Short mmCIF file of C-alpha atoms in Angstrom, two decimals:
data_model
loop_
_atom_site.label_atom_id
_atom_site.label_comp_id
_atom_site.label_asym_id
_atom_site.label_seq_id
_atom_site.Cartn_x
_atom_site.Cartn_y
_atom_site.Cartn_z
CA UNK A 1 1.43 1.48 -18.63
CA UNK A 2 3.81 -0.11 -16.18
CA UNK A 3 3.47 -3.79 -15.47
CA UNK A 4 3.16 -5.04 -11.91
CA UNK A 5 6.76 -6.31 -12.03
CA UNK A 6 8.00 -2.92 -13.23
CA UNK A 7 6.13 -1.13 -10.42
CA UNK A 8 7.54 -3.50 -7.79
CA UNK A 9 11.06 -2.94 -9.17
CA UNK A 10 10.58 0.84 -9.03
CA UNK A 11 9.43 0.54 -5.42
CA UNK A 12 12.48 -1.58 -4.57
CA UNK A 13 14.80 0.95 -6.17
CA UNK A 14 13.11 3.91 -4.48
CA UNK A 15 13.07 2.29 -1.05
CA UNK A 16 16.43 0.54 -1.19
CA UNK A 17 17.74 2.57 1.76
CA UNK A 18 14.78 1.66 3.96
CA UNK A 19 15.81 -0.36 7.03
CA UNK A 20 13.51 -3.28 6.16
CA UNK A 21 12.31 -4.20 2.72
CA UNK A 22 9.32 -6.41 2.03
CA UNK A 23 7.16 -6.21 -1.07
CA UNK A 24 4.18 -8.54 -0.71
CA UNK A 25 1.47 -8.20 -3.31
CA UNK A 26 -1.78 -7.76 -1.42
CA UNK A 27 -5.08 -9.07 -2.71
CA UNK A 28 -7.49 -8.24 0.09
CA UNK A 29 -8.28 -5.37 2.44
CA UNK A 30 -4.92 -3.75 3.29
CA UNK A 31 -5.74 -3.58 7.00
CA UNK A 32 -6.14 -7.35 7.01
CA UNK A 33 -2.89 -7.96 5.10
CA UNK A 34 -0.76 -5.45 7.04
CA UNK A 35 -0.81 -7.10 10.46
CA UNK A 36 0.54 -10.58 9.56
CA UNK A 37 3.56 -9.12 7.77
CA UNK A 38 4.16 -6.42 10.40
CA UNK A 39 3.79 -3.64 7.84
CA UNK A 40 4.52 -0.15 9.07
CA UNK A 41 3.92 1.48 5.68
CA UNK A 42 1.70 0.63 2.74
CA UNK A 43 2.80 2.07 -0.59
CA UNK A 44 -0.07 2.86 -2.92
CA UNK A 45 0.06 4.61 -6.28
CA UNK A 46 -1.59 7.96 -6.99
CA UNK A 47 -2.13 9.40 -10.46
CA UNK A 48 -4.72 12.13 -9.99
CA UNK A 49 -6.65 14.04 -7.35
CA UNK A 50 -9.45 11.50 -7.65
CA UNK A 51 -6.95 8.77 -6.70
CA UNK A 52 -6.06 10.71 -3.55
CA UNK A 53 -9.73 11.04 -2.65
CA UNK A 54 -10.28 7.31 -3.15
CA UNK A 55 -7.17 6.38 -1.14
CA UNK A 56 -8.17 8.78 1.65
CA UNK A 57 -11.56 7.07 1.89
CA UNK A 58 -9.89 3.64 1.77
CA UNK A 59 -7.52 4.60 4.61
CA UNK A 60 -10.47 5.77 6.69
CA UNK A 61 -12.34 2.53 6.05
CA UNK A 62 -9.27 0.44 6.95
CA UNK A 63 -8.79 2.47 10.12
CA UNK A 64 -12.42 2.04 11.15
CA UNK A 65 -12.39 -1.71 10.42
CA UNK A 66 -9.13 -2.37 12.27
CA UNK A 67 -7.73 0.63 14.18
CA UNK A 68 -4.76 -1.36 15.44
CA UNK A 69 -3.55 -2.34 11.95
CA UNK A 70 -2.73 1.13 10.66
CA UNK A 71 -1.89 4.19 12.68
#
């Protein structure tokens, strides 16, 4: 299993060509954390189809709770 630090480092390496890099660790509803940092993208890990289903539901919930936070 990858530690949190290892996952953040992998994200940094993978996104090093992105125009703006910011890697805050979020500990609440993503829609609430995205706005203050001006996030345009939230990177979330997927391991299986069930993860995709969960993330899809989470995105829908975030969108319904704060439509302006995530497009």
